[in-house]
Amino acid sequence: MDNNSNNITLHIFPDTGAMWEGLGGNFDNFTEILNEFIDNAISNLLNVENPIKNILVSVEQSVDCSTEYRITIEDTGSGIQNLESAFTIGNKSGQESPLNEHGYGMKHALAAANKANDSWKIYSKKQEDSFYSLVAAPYSLKNQQVKRISKNLPGQICNTHGTIISFNISFEWLKTITKGLRGNYTKLSKFMNILQEDLGYTYGPFFSESGITLTLRYKDNESNRTQTLNVEEVKPSEVRTLNPGSGTTTYDLSRGPISIDYRFLQIKKSEKYEKHYLANMSTSGVEIRINGRLLADNIFSDIWGIDRHNSYNYLLIKINLKSTDLKRLPKTTTNKTSLKQDDPCLDKLYSWIRSKMPTPKKEVSLADDEIDLFSELEKQKKSSYKTIDPSALITTEQNTFYTLGEKIRIDLYQSVLNKIVIYEGKKEETHPKDVYQLLMYWDGLVYDGVPVAEGILIAAKHPNSVRKIVALKNNSKDDNGNMYKITLETWKDENIDYPE
């Protein structure tokens, strides 16, 4: 530090190890890391004249460690044009397309995958060179070493020119590919199938529009055979288009006009996929792409300000924003896993979506089961009774048989003006056993010292067998000596529009 008069100068030299550790802390799963390298490969291939535009991702168990896997990403592009800018954090001078937005991608993805900063290697050869360049761990802020080797690239698909990036990852990182999915995944083949789906979801339009191919290759440890998977666009199972339909328009998000491709869809659960377009609360809503690349999905409450519900699972709005001018597009986070929430372009985009669909229609008929219908019924009843009885209790979380140490949940419990009504229900049709399920709730509450005034059995319809059993039971008494009162209702009796 220099001290001259009242001014001082701080000489700041970042610690490489600490910087590397902090740089790699921006990812939640391995697919996000891999996307950074694929972004760079696609960006380069979009700007190269080579008619063969291939990307290969290889995964193989490490020879030295059974809990590590060697990842290799190859492309047949034109190679890294300026290694110094490519390895400088935040340098954007090598930007080839909107996919190279921040100047962080390759570095922070390497830091996330190879935290020890000891296993990564990058081979690159330009079309005009007679040698390839090799840059290998560890990363250095000041004096990164580069070897020049007069040979063809040691790649499986690229040897005359292109780029190869390889590194080791832990099995724990590999498992994050299936994060959020049900089941215990242990086989490499399963991870690769999900990865294939992830990449087809993120980059799908590129494969159909640019001529770029993306292939996964892995060595199955069980069969000891090499397997190959071709990545293709992941598409939803469309039922129909919704108003305003689909099309392309020009719109200014506040920094200049861009093109917006849009599709407003009703979808159903896809039988082809395990992770995407399942028509559930995790895979419906609004997805936003920039020039085809997925940037955000499953957006709902941020746009309409209403809570998510299974009755909206049918809705998928696909938005693709197109422009070669990055300044006109919404800003992304540095790891490109979402859009910047403080960007006014995003608010204007949400307003544009609302102008096309002011409020999504709640399709109760698309509810997964009676749980969803009871959730809607609970909401309606709370709204109806809040002025009549501010202390009213209406819930789908009430249990019975407490005094026996049991917790049996009642489908819907309603206590309004000290009158207790309980519900048992089915989405479509009731059966005789449902009558006895409702009676069990009733008897449990009586056993707990809670008197019941009425039990309601609700469904789309009730067969004659159920009606006869209800009539029989309504002639008998509970343990308090009070007559059972079981009423049969339909969802429409309770103002639930099911079935339509």
Short mmCIF file of C-alpha atoms in Angstrom, two decimals:
data_model
loop_
_atom_site.label_atom_id
_atom_site.label_comp_id
_atom_site.label_asym_id
_atom_site.label_seq_id
_atom_site.Cartn_x
_atom_site.Cartn_y
_atom_site.Cartn_z
CA MET A 1 0.00 0.00 0.00
CA ASP A 2 1.38 3.43 -0.97
CA ASN A 3 0.76 6.29 1.42
CA ASN A 4 1.12 9.70 -0.16
CA SER A 5 -0.43 12.68 1.56
CA ASN A 6 -4.15 12.02 2.09
CA ASN A 7 -4.44 9.48 -0.72
CA ILE A 8 -3.59 5.83 -0.56
CA THR A 9 -3.45 3.10 -3.19
CA LEU A 10 -4.45 -0.47 -2.46
CA HIS A 11 -2.57 -3.12 -4.42
CA ILE A 12 -5.10 -5.94 -4.61
CA PHE A 13 -3.85 -9.36 -5.64
CA PRO A 14 -6.61 -11.98 -5.35
CA ASP A 15 -5.68 -15.33 -3.88
CA THR A 16 -6.13 -17.83 -6.72
CA GLY A 17 -7.27 -20.67 -4.46
CA ALA A 18 -9.91 -18.61 -2.67
CA MET A 19 -11.06 -17.05 -5.92
CA TRP A 20 -11.37 -20.48 -7.58
CA GLU A 21 -13.41 -21.80 -4.67
CA GLY A 22 -15.78 -18.83 -4.73
CA LEU A 23 -16.08 -18.86 -8.50
CA GLY A 24 -17.40 -22.42 -8.52
CA GLY A 25 -20.20 -21.94 -6.02
CA ASN A 26 -22.93 -20.87 -8.44
CA PHE A 27 -24.37 -24.18 -9.62
CA ASP A 28 -26.95 -26.56 -8.20
CA ASN A 29 -26.46 -29.54 -10.49
CA PHE A 30 -24.10 -31.05 -13.02
CA THR A 31 -26.35 -30.30 -16.00
CA GLU A 32 -26.01 -26.57 -15.30
CA ILE A 33 -22.22 -26.94 -15.34
CA LEU A 34 -22.26 -28.87 -18.58
CA ASN A 35 -24.52 -26.26 -20.18
CA GLU A 36 -21.77 -23.65 -19.88
CA PHE A 37 -19.40 -25.68 -22.05
CA ILE A 38 -22.16 -26.55 -24.53
CA ASP A 39 -23.10 -22.84 -24.76
CA ASN A 40 -19.54 -22.08 -25.86
CA ALA A 41 -19.46 -24.95 -28.34
CA ILE A 42 -22.79 -23.99 -29.92
CA SER A 43 -21.78 -20.34 -30.05
CA ASN A 44 -18.62 -21.24 -31.94
CA LEU A 45 -20.36 -23.66 -34.31
CA LEU A 46 -22.97 -21.05 -35.20
CA ASN A 47 -20.16 -18.88 -36.54
CA VAL A 48 -18.05 -21.47 -38.35
CA GLU A 49 -18.29 -22.45 -42.00
CA ASN A 50 -17.50 -26.10 -41.33
CA PRO A 51 -20.39 -28.23 -42.67
CA ILE A 52 -19.83 -30.79 -39.87
CA LYS A 53 -21.14 -29.22 -36.67
CA ASN A 54 -20.91 -31.83 -33.94
CA ILE A 55 -20.63 -31.79 -30.16
CA LEU A 56 -19.75 -34.92 -28.21
CA VAL A 57 -20.03 -35.32 -24.44
CA SER A 58 -18.27 -38.42 -23.07
CA VAL A 59 -18.56 -39.84 -19.56
CA GLU A 60 -16.34 -42.63 -18.28
CA GLN A 61 -15.44 -43.89 -14.85
CA SER A 62 -11.99 -42.75 -13.85
CA VAL A 63 -9.26 -45.38 -13.95
CA ASP A 64 -7.62 -43.96 -10.82
CA CYS A 65 -10.72 -43.53 -8.66
CA SER A 66 -13.96 -45.53 -8.70
CA THR A 67 -15.95 -42.60 -7.26
CA GLU A 68 -14.87 -40.15 -9.99
CA TYR A 69 -15.85 -39.84 -13.63
CA ARG A 70 -13.95 -38.27 -16.50
CA ILE A 71 -16.06 -35.82 -18.49
CA THR A 72 -14.99 -34.75 -21.97
CA ILE A 73 -16.71 -32.20 -24.20
CA GLU A 74 -15.56 -31.98 -27.84
CA ASP A 75 -16.67 -29.82 -30.74
CA THR A 76 -15.72 -29.54 -34.40
CA GLY A 77 -15.57 -25.75 -34.30
CA SER A 78 -12.84 -23.31 -35.18
CA GLY A 79 -11.00 -23.54 -31.86
CA ILE A 80 -10.46 -20.88 -29.20
CA GLN A 81 -9.31 -17.80 -31.09
CA ASN A 82 -7.75 -15.94 -28.16
CA LEU A 83 -6.68 -18.07 -25.19
CA GLU A 84 -5.71 -15.09 -23.09
CA SER A 85 -9.18 -13.52 -23.24
CA ALA A 86 -10.84 -16.93 -22.86
CA PHE A 87 -9.03 -17.51 -19.56
CA THR A 88 -9.48 -13.97 -18.22
CA ILE A 89 -12.39 -13.76 -15.80
CA GLY A 90 -15.09 -11.39 -17.06
CA ASN A 91 -13.45 -10.80 -20.45
CA LYS A 92 -16.09 -10.54 -23.19
CA SER A 93 -13.83 -9.78 -26.14
CA GLY A 94 -14.15 -13.37 -27.42
CA GLN A 95 -17.94 -13.22 -27.51
CA GLU A 96 -19.26 -15.02 -30.59
CA SER A 97 -23.02 -15.03 -29.92
CA PRO A 98 -25.57 -14.09 -27.21
CA LEU A 99 -24.69 -17.41 -25.53
CA ASN A 100 -21.36 -15.83 -24.46
CA GLU A 101 -22.90 -13.11 -22.37
CA HIS A 102 -20.79 -12.67 -19.24
CA GLY A 103 -17.23 -13.82 -19.81
CA TYR A 104 -17.42 -16.18 -16.83
CA GLY A 105 -18.87 -19.38 -18.25
CA MET A 106 -15.93 -21.67 -18.88
CA LYS A 107 -13.97 -20.56 -15.81
CA HIS A 108 -16.70 -20.82 -13.20
CA ALA A 109 -17.98 -24.10 -14.69
CA LEU A 110 -14.47 -25.59 -14.40
CA ALA A 111 -14.21 -24.26 -10.85
CA ALA A 112 -17.52 -25.88 -9.92
CA ALA A 113 -16.72 -29.25 -11.50
CA ASN A 114 -13.09 -29.48 -10.41
CA LYS A 115 -12.99 -27.81 -7.02
CA ALA A 116 -9.48 -29.12 -6.35
CA ASN A 117 -8.26 -27.28 -9.48
CA ASP A 118 -6.13 -30.25 -10.44
CA SER A 119 -7.74 -32.35 -13.18
CA TRP A 120 -9.04 -30.11 -15.97
CA LYS A 121 -7.45 -29.87 -19.41
CA ILE A 122 -8.36 -27.86 -22.50
CA TYR A 123 -7.08 -28.71 -25.96
CA SER A 124 -7.79 -26.30 -28.80
CA LYS A 125 -6.70 -26.02 -32.39
CA LYS A 126 -7.56 -23.27 -34.84
CA GLN A 127 -8.17 -24.10 -38.48
CA GLU A 128 -5.10 -22.22 -39.65
CA ASP A 129 -2.65 -23.65 -37.07
CA SER A 130 -0.33 -26.65 -37.45
CA PHE A 131 -0.31 -27.24 -33.68
CA TYR A 132 -2.82 -27.49 -30.88
CA SER A 133 -2.67 -25.62 -27.59
CA LEU A 134 -2.96 -27.40 -24.25
CA VAL A 135 -3.96 -25.51 -21.11
CA ALA A 136 -4.15 -27.60 -17.94
CA ALA A 137 -4.79 -27.24 -14.22
CA PRO A 138 -4.07 -25.48 -11.99
CA TYR A 139 -5.64 -22.17 -12.96
CA SER A 140 -3.41 -19.15 -12.41
CA LEU A 141 -4.48 -15.52 -12.32
CA LYS A 142 -1.11 -14.27 -13.53
CA ASN A 143 0.90 -16.84 -15.41
CA GLN A 144 -1.28 -19.48 -16.98
CA GLN A 145 0.93 -21.88 -18.89
CA VAL A 146 0.10 -22.97 -22.46
CA LYS A 147 1.80 -25.83 -24.28
CA ARG A 148 1.93 -25.89 -28.07
CA ILE A 149 2.06 -29.39 -29.53
CA SER A 150 2.56 -30.06 -33.24
CA LYS A 151 0.05 -32.83 -33.61
CA ASN A 152 -3.60 -33.33 -34.41
CA LEU A 153 -6.07 -33.02 -31.57
CA PRO A 154 -6.52 -36.21 -29.49
CA GLY A 155 -10.30 -36.21 -29.91
CA GLN A 156 -12.89 -38.76 -30.91
CA ILE A 157 -14.71 -36.45 -33.34
CA CYS A 158 -12.29 -33.57 -33.77
CA ASN A 159 -8.61 -33.79 -34.65
CA THR A 160 -7.95 -31.21 -37.37
CA HIS A 161 -9.55 -28.29 -35.50
CA GLY A 162 -11.92 -27.66 -32.60
CA THR A 163 -11.87 -27.72 -28.80
CA ILE A 164 -11.72 -30.49 -26.20
CA ILE A 165 -12.43 -29.84 -22.53
CA SER A 166 -12.05 -32.58 -19.93
CA PHE A 167 -12.14 -32.83 -16.15
CA ASN A 168 -13.00 -35.22 -13.34
CA ILE A 169 -16.18 -34.94 -11.30
CA SER A 170 -17.29 -36.80 -8.21
CA PHE A 171 -20.11 -39.32 -8.21
CA GLU A 172 -21.97 -36.91 -5.91
CA TRP A 173 -21.95 -34.31 -8.69
CA LEU A 174 -23.15 -36.89 -11.20
CA LYS A 175 -26.09 -37.78 -8.96
CA THR A 176 -27.35 -34.21 -9.08
CA ILE A 177 -28.56 -34.89 -12.64
CA THR A 178 -31.55 -36.67 -11.07
CA LYS A 179 -32.09 -34.08 -8.34
CA GLY A 180 -35.80 -33.70 -7.54
CA LEU A 181 -36.82 -36.99 -9.16
CA ARG A 182 -38.34 -39.84 -7.23
CA GLY A 183 -36.33 -43.02 -6.91
CA ASN A 184 -32.85 -44.13 -5.97
CA TYR A 185 -30.67 -43.71 -9.04
CA THR A 186 -27.33 -45.52 -9.02
CA LYS A 187 -26.69 -46.67 -12.60
CA LEU A 188 -24.71 -44.53 -15.02
CA SER A 189 -27.14 -45.45 -17.80
CA LYS A 190 -30.00 -43.85 -15.84
CA PHE A 191 -28.06 -40.64 -15.23
CA MET A 192 -27.24 -40.45 -18.92
CA ASN A 193 -30.87 -40.93 -19.97
CA ILE A 194 -31.93 -38.04 -17.73
CA LEU A 195 -29.02 -35.92 -18.98
CA GLN A 196 -30.12 -36.62 -22.55
CA GLU A 197 -33.58 -35.34 -21.66
CA ASP A 198 -32.20 -32.27 -19.86
CA LEU A 199 -30.07 -31.23 -22.82
CA GLY A 200 -32.90 -31.84 -25.29
CA TYR A 201 -35.06 -29.58 -23.15
CA THR A 202 -32.50 -26.79 -22.81
CA TYR A 203 -31.21 -26.69 -26.38
CA GLY A 204 -33.92 -28.40 -28.44
CA PRO A 205 -34.53 -25.68 -31.07
CA PHE A 206 -30.82 -25.51 -31.95
CA PHE A 207 -30.82 -29.09 -33.19
CA SER A 208 -33.75 -28.58 -35.55
CA GLU A 209 -32.76 -25.13 -36.81
CA SER A 210 -28.95 -24.95 -36.92
CA GLY A 211 -27.82 -28.37 -38.09
CA ILE A 212 -25.78 -28.86 -34.91
CA THR A 213 -25.77 -32.39 -33.47
CA LEU A 214 -25.15 -33.23 -29.82
CA THR A 215 -24.24 -36.77 -28.82
CA LEU A 216 -23.67 -38.40 -25.44
CA ARG A 217 -21.28 -41.32 -25.16
CA TYR A 218 -20.59 -43.34 -22.03
CA LYS A 219 -19.09 -46.61 -20.97
CA ASP A 220 -21.57 -48.76 -19.08
CA ASN A 221 -19.75 -50.21 -16.10
CA GLU A 222 -22.02 -53.24 -15.90
CA SER A 223 -21.80 -54.37 -19.53
CA ASN A 224 -18.38 -52.76 -20.15
CA ARG A 225 -19.81 -51.53 -23.45
CA THR A 226 -19.79 -48.04 -24.89
CA GLN A 227 -23.29 -46.61 -25.37
CA THR A 228 -24.32 -43.66 -27.54
CA LEU A 229 -27.33 -41.37 -27.13
CA ASN A 230 -28.40 -38.73 -29.64
CA VAL A 231 -29.87 -35.61 -28.07
CA GLU A 232 -33.10 -34.44 -29.72
CA GLU A 233 -35.55 -31.69 -28.96
CA VAL A 234 -37.85 -32.40 -26.00
CA LYS A 235 -41.38 -31.38 -26.89
CA PRO A 236 -44.60 -31.22 -24.83
CA SER A 237 -47.66 -33.36 -25.55
CA GLU A 238 -50.01 -30.71 -26.89
CA VAL A 239 -53.78 -31.02 -26.51
CA ARG A 240 -54.67 -27.74 -28.22
CA THR A 241 -53.62 -24.13 -28.54
CA LEU A 242 -55.24 -21.62 -26.23
CA ASN A 243 -56.24 -18.06 -27.00
CA PRO A 244 -54.23 -16.07 -28.23
CA GLY A 245 -52.71 -19.10 -29.96
CA SER A 246 -49.21 -19.01 -31.44
CA GLY A 247 -47.25 -16.64 -33.62
CA THR A 248 -44.42 -14.14 -33.87
CA THR A 249 -44.51 -10.45 -33.06
CA THR A 250 -42.07 -7.56 -32.74
CA TYR A 251 -42.00 -5.88 -29.36
CA ASP A 252 -39.81 -3.43 -27.48
CA LEU A 253 -38.94 -4.56 -23.94
CA SER A 254 -37.56 -1.02 -23.27
CA ARG A 255 -34.15 -1.26 -24.96
CA GLY A 256 -35.08 -1.72 -28.60
CA PRO A 257 -37.37 -4.01 -30.62
CA ILE A 258 -36.93 -7.77 -30.53
CA SER A 259 -38.84 -10.70 -31.99
CA ILE A 260 -41.09 -12.80 -29.72
CA ASP A 261 -42.15 -16.29 -30.75
CA TYR A 262 -45.04 -17.47 -28.56
CA ARG A 263 -47.23 -20.53 -28.09
CA PHE A 264 -50.09 -20.68 -25.56
CA LEU A 265 -50.90 -24.34 -25.02
CA GLN A 266 -52.98 -26.85 -23.14
CA ILE A 267 -50.78 -29.88 -22.57
CA LYS A 268 -51.12 -33.31 -21.05
CA LYS A 269 -48.55 -35.43 -19.27
CA SER A 270 -45.90 -36.65 -21.66
CA GLU A 271 -45.33 -40.40 -21.56
CA LYS A 272 -41.92 -40.03 -23.22
CA TYR A 273 -40.12 -38.12 -20.48
CA GLU A 274 -39.27 -38.56 -16.83
CA LYS A 275 -38.45 -34.97 -15.91
CA HIS A 276 -39.96 -32.44 -18.30
CA TYR A 277 -43.43 -31.58 -19.62
CA LEU A 278 -45.22 -33.77 -17.08
CA ALA A 279 -48.17 -31.35 -16.78
CA ASN A 280 -47.58 -30.96 -13.04
CA MET A 281 -46.78 -28.05 -10.76
CA SER A 282 -43.04 -28.39 -11.43
CA THR A 283 -43.13 -28.50 -15.22
CA SER A 284 -46.00 -26.27 -16.35
CA GLY A 285 -46.43 -22.49 -16.40
CA VAL A 286 -44.29 -20.19 -18.56
CA GLU A 287 -40.91 -21.01 -20.07
CA ILE A 288 -38.68 -18.30 -21.48
CA ARG A 289 -35.94 -18.89 -24.02
CA ILE A 290 -33.47 -16.47 -25.52
CA ASN A 291 -32.58 -17.32 -29.12
CA GLY A 292 -33.76 -20.87 -28.46
CA ARG A 293 -31.77 -21.52 -25.28
CA LEU A 294 -33.87 -22.11 -22.15
CA LEU A 295 -33.28 -19.46 -19.50
CA ALA A 296 -36.26 -19.76 -17.14
CA ASP A 297 -39.24 -22.06 -16.73
CA ASN A 298 -42.07 -23.00 -14.38
CA ILE A 299 -42.91 -19.30 -13.94
CA PHE A 300 -46.42 -18.60 -12.71
CA SER A 301 -46.96 -16.55 -9.55
CA ASP A 302 -44.44 -13.88 -10.60
CA ILE A 303 -46.55 -13.12 -13.65
CA TRP A 304 -50.14 -13.31 -12.36
CA GLY A 305 -49.68 -12.85 -8.62
CA ILE A 306 -51.81 -15.89 -7.77
CA ASP A 307 -50.82 -19.11 -6.05
CA ARG A 308 -49.96 -22.15 -8.06
CA HIS A 309 -52.51 -24.95 -8.05
CA ASN A 310 -52.77 -28.32 -9.75
CA SER A 311 -55.71 -26.98 -11.71
CA TYR A 312 -53.26 -24.85 -13.71
CA ASN A 313 -51.07 -27.82 -14.63
CA TYR A 314 -52.54 -27.94 -18.11
CA LEU A 315 -51.04 -24.54 -18.99
CA LEU A 316 -47.78 -24.14 -20.89
CA ILE A 317 -46.72 -20.86 -22.45
CA LYS A 318 -43.58 -21.06 -24.56
CA ILE A 319 -41.79 -17.76 -25.14
CA ASN A 320 -38.68 -17.42 -27.31
CA LEU A 321 -37.06 -13.97 -27.44
CA LYS A 322 -34.87 -13.39 -30.48
CA SER A 323 -32.25 -10.73 -31.12
CA THR A 324 -28.56 -10.57 -32.00
CA ASP A 325 -28.28 -7.46 -29.81
CA LEU A 326 -27.82 -8.62 -26.21
CA LYS A 327 -28.63 -5.17 -24.84
CA ARG A 328 -32.23 -5.51 -26.03
CA LEU A 329 -32.85 -8.81 -24.26
CA PRO A 330 -33.55 -9.50 -20.57
CA LYS A 331 -30.37 -9.93 -18.56
CA THR A 332 -29.40 -13.34 -17.25
CA THR A 333 -27.56 -14.42 -14.13
CA THR A 334 -23.86 -15.21 -14.61
CA ASN A 335 -24.51 -18.96 -14.52
CA LYS A 336 -27.42 -18.57 -17.00
CA THR A 337 -29.84 -20.55 -14.84
CA SER A 338 -32.38 -17.72 -14.57
CA LEU A 339 -33.19 -14.15 -15.56
CA LYS A 340 -32.22 -11.09 -13.52
CA GLN A 341 -35.21 -10.11 -11.44
CA ASP A 342 -34.19 -6.43 -11.24
CA ASP A 343 -34.19 -6.00 -15.01
CA PRO A 344 -37.10 -3.78 -16.19
CA CYS A 345 -37.21 -5.82 -19.42
CA LEU A 346 -38.48 -8.78 -17.41
CA ASP A 347 -41.35 -6.78 -15.90
CA LYS A 348 -42.32 -5.56 -19.35
CA LEU A 349 -42.22 -9.12 -20.71
CA TYR A 350 -44.49 -10.29 -17.89
CA SER A 351 -46.88 -7.42 -18.69
CA TRP A 352 -46.90 -8.49 -22.34
CA ILE A 353 -47.81 -12.06 -21.32
CA ARG A 354 -50.63 -10.73 -19.10
CA SER A 355 -51.91 -8.64 -22.00
CA LYS A 356 -52.33 -11.88 -23.96
CA MET A 357 -53.74 -13.90 -21.03
CA PRO A 358 -54.93 -11.59 -18.21
CA THR A 359 -55.75 -14.47 -15.84
CA PRO A 360 -55.29 -18.19 -16.48
CA LYS A 361 -58.48 -20.19 -16.30
CA LYS A 362 -58.50 -22.73 -13.51
CA GLU A 363 -59.32 -26.04 -15.17
CA VAL A 364 -60.66 -27.99 -12.18
CA SER A 365 -61.51 -30.83 -14.56
CA LEU A 366 -57.79 -31.35 -15.01
CA ALA A 367 -57.19 -31.92 -11.30
CA ASP A 368 -55.05 -34.98 -10.60
CA ASP A 369 -57.40 -36.46 -8.01
CA GLU A 370 -59.94 -35.59 -5.33
CA ILE A 371 -57.22 -33.92 -3.23
CA ASP A 372 -57.11 -31.07 -5.75
CA LEU A 373 -60.89 -30.79 -5.78
CA PHE A 374 -61.00 -30.67 -1.99
CA SER A 375 -58.35 -27.93 -2.05
CA GLU A 376 -60.61 -25.87 -4.30
CA LEU A 377 -63.62 -26.63 -2.09
CA GLU A 378 -61.69 -25.58 1.01
CA LYS A 379 -60.74 -22.30 -0.62
CA GLN A 380 -64.31 -21.53 -1.67
CA LYS A 381 -65.77 -22.33 1.73
CA LYS A 382 -63.23 -20.18 3.57
CA SER A 383 -64.17 -17.28 1.30
CA SER A 384 -67.92 -17.85 1.83
CA TYR A 385 -67.91 -18.27 5.60
CA LYS A 386 -65.30 -15.73 6.72
CA THR A 387 -67.92 -12.98 7.16
CA ILE A 388 -70.53 -15.30 8.71
CA ASP A 389 -68.20 -16.75 11.34
CA PRO A 390 -64.71 -15.20 11.70
CA SER A 391 -63.70 -18.12 13.92
CA ALA A 392 -64.77 -20.76 11.38
CA LEU A 393 -62.39 -23.67 10.86
CA ILE A 394 -62.32 -25.22 7.39
CA THR A 395 -59.38 -27.47 6.71
CA THR A 396 -58.12 -30.57 4.91
CA GLU A 397 -55.61 -31.16 7.70
CA GLN A 398 -57.89 -32.22 10.56
CA ASN A 399 -57.25 -35.65 12.10
CA THR A 400 -59.32 -37.93 14.29
CA PHE A 401 -58.85 -40.78 16.83
CA TYR A 402 -56.37 -38.61 18.75
CA THR A 403 -57.36 -40.24 22.05
CA LEU A 404 -56.23 -43.61 20.69
CA GLY A 405 -52.89 -42.22 19.63
CA GLU A 406 -53.87 -42.31 15.95
CA LYS A 407 -53.99 -39.54 13.36
CA ILE A 408 -56.47 -40.36 10.60
CA ARG A 409 -56.93 -37.41 8.26
CA ILE A 410 -60.41 -36.27 7.29
CA ASP A 411 -60.85 -35.20 3.66
CA LEU A 412 -62.47 -31.92 4.71
CA TYR A 413 -63.44 -30.71 8.18
CA GLN A 414 -65.82 -27.77 8.57
CA SER A 415 -66.73 -26.07 11.84
CA VAL A 416 -68.99 -23.06 11.27
CA LEU A 417 -71.17 -21.52 14.00
CA ASN A 418 -70.29 -24.51 16.21
CA LYS A 419 -71.78 -26.95 13.69
CA ILE A 420 -69.36 -29.63 12.54
CA VAL A 421 -69.65 -31.14 9.05
CA ILE A 422 -67.19 -33.67 7.68
CA TYR A 423 -66.52 -34.80 4.11
CA GLU A 424 -65.26 -37.95 2.39
CA GLY A 425 -65.00 -37.91 -1.38
CA LYS A 426 -63.87 -39.37 -4.67
CA LYS A 427 -63.14 -37.63 -7.92
CA GLU A 428 -65.38 -39.76 -10.11
CA GLU A 429 -67.63 -42.34 -8.40
CA THR A 430 -68.12 -43.48 -4.83
CA HIS A 431 -68.14 -47.11 -3.65
CA PRO A 432 -69.72 -48.76 -0.59
CA LYS A 433 -66.42 -48.68 1.30
CA ASP A 434 -66.42 -44.85 1.04
CA VAL A 435 -69.58 -44.75 3.17
CA TYR A 436 -67.80 -46.66 5.91
CA GLN A 437 -64.73 -44.42 5.57
CA LEU A 438 -66.96 -41.42 6.30
CA LEU A 439 -68.53 -43.26 9.26
CA MET A 440 -65.05 -43.98 10.60
CA TYR A 441 -64.29 -40.23 10.61
CA TRP A 442 -67.61 -39.64 12.40
CA ASP A 443 -67.03 -42.32 15.03
CA GLY A 444 -63.47 -41.14 15.59
CA LEU A 445 -64.56 -37.60 16.29
CA VAL A 446 -67.27 -38.82 18.67
CA TYR A 447 -64.66 -40.95 20.44
CA ASP A 448 -62.52 -37.81 20.74
CA GLY A 449 -65.45 -35.94 22.29
CA VAL A 450 -66.31 -33.91 19.19
CA PRO A 451 -70.03 -34.08 18.15
CA VAL A 452 -70.74 -34.26 14.41
CA ALA A 453 -73.84 -32.73 12.83
CA GLU A 454 -73.52 -34.07 9.29
CA GLY A 455 -71.31 -36.22 7.07
CA ILE A 456 -71.17 -35.49 3.35
CA LEU A 457 -70.09 -38.04 0.76
CA ILE A 458 -69.10 -36.19 -2.41
CA ALA A 459 -68.17 -37.33 -5.93
CA ALA A 460 -69.13 -36.81 -9.57
CA LYS A 461 -71.78 -39.54 -9.15
CA HIS A 462 -73.10 -42.14 -6.69
CA PRO A 463 -74.26 -45.65 -7.70
CA ASN A 464 -77.45 -47.25 -6.30
CA SER A 465 -75.41 -49.51 -4.00
CA VAL A 466 -74.02 -46.47 -2.20
CA ARG A 467 -77.44 -44.82 -1.96
CA LYS A 468 -78.92 -47.95 -0.34
CA ILE A 469 -76.14 -48.22 2.25
CA VAL A 470 -76.48 -44.53 3.13
CA ALA A 471 -80.24 -44.94 3.62
CA LEU A 472 -79.58 -47.92 5.91
CA LYS A 473 -76.96 -46.14 8.02
CA ASN A 474 -79.08 -43.02 8.39
CA ASN A 475 -81.50 -45.19 10.42
CA SER A 476 -78.82 -45.96 13.03
CA LYS A 477 -77.17 -43.98 15.84
CA ASP A 478 -73.61 -43.08 16.83
CA ASP A 479 -72.10 -43.71 20.30
CA ASN A 480 -73.58 -40.44 21.56
CA GLY A 481 -77.06 -41.71 20.71
CA ASN A 482 -77.46 -39.27 17.83
CA MET A 483 -78.72 -40.33 14.43
CA TYR A 484 -76.17 -40.49 11.65
CA LYS A 485 -76.89 -37.92 8.96
CA ILE A 486 -75.08 -38.76 5.74
CA THR A 487 -75.78 -36.62 2.67
CA LEU A 488 -74.80 -37.45 -0.89
CA GLU A 489 -73.55 -34.55 -2.99
CA THR A 490 -71.81 -33.97 -6.33
CA TRP A 491 -68.96 -31.55 -6.90
CA LYS A 492 -71.33 -29.30 -8.82
CA ASP A 493 -73.64 -29.20 -5.77
CA GLU A 494 -70.76 -27.44 -4.04
CA ASN A 495 -70.12 -25.08 -6.98
CA ILE A 496 -67.05 -27.01 -8.13
CA ASP A 497 -67.22 -27.21 -11.93
CA TYR A 498 -66.38 -30.88 -12.24
CA PRO A 499 -66.97 -32.64 -14.53
CA GLU A 500 -67.36 -29.87 -17.07
#
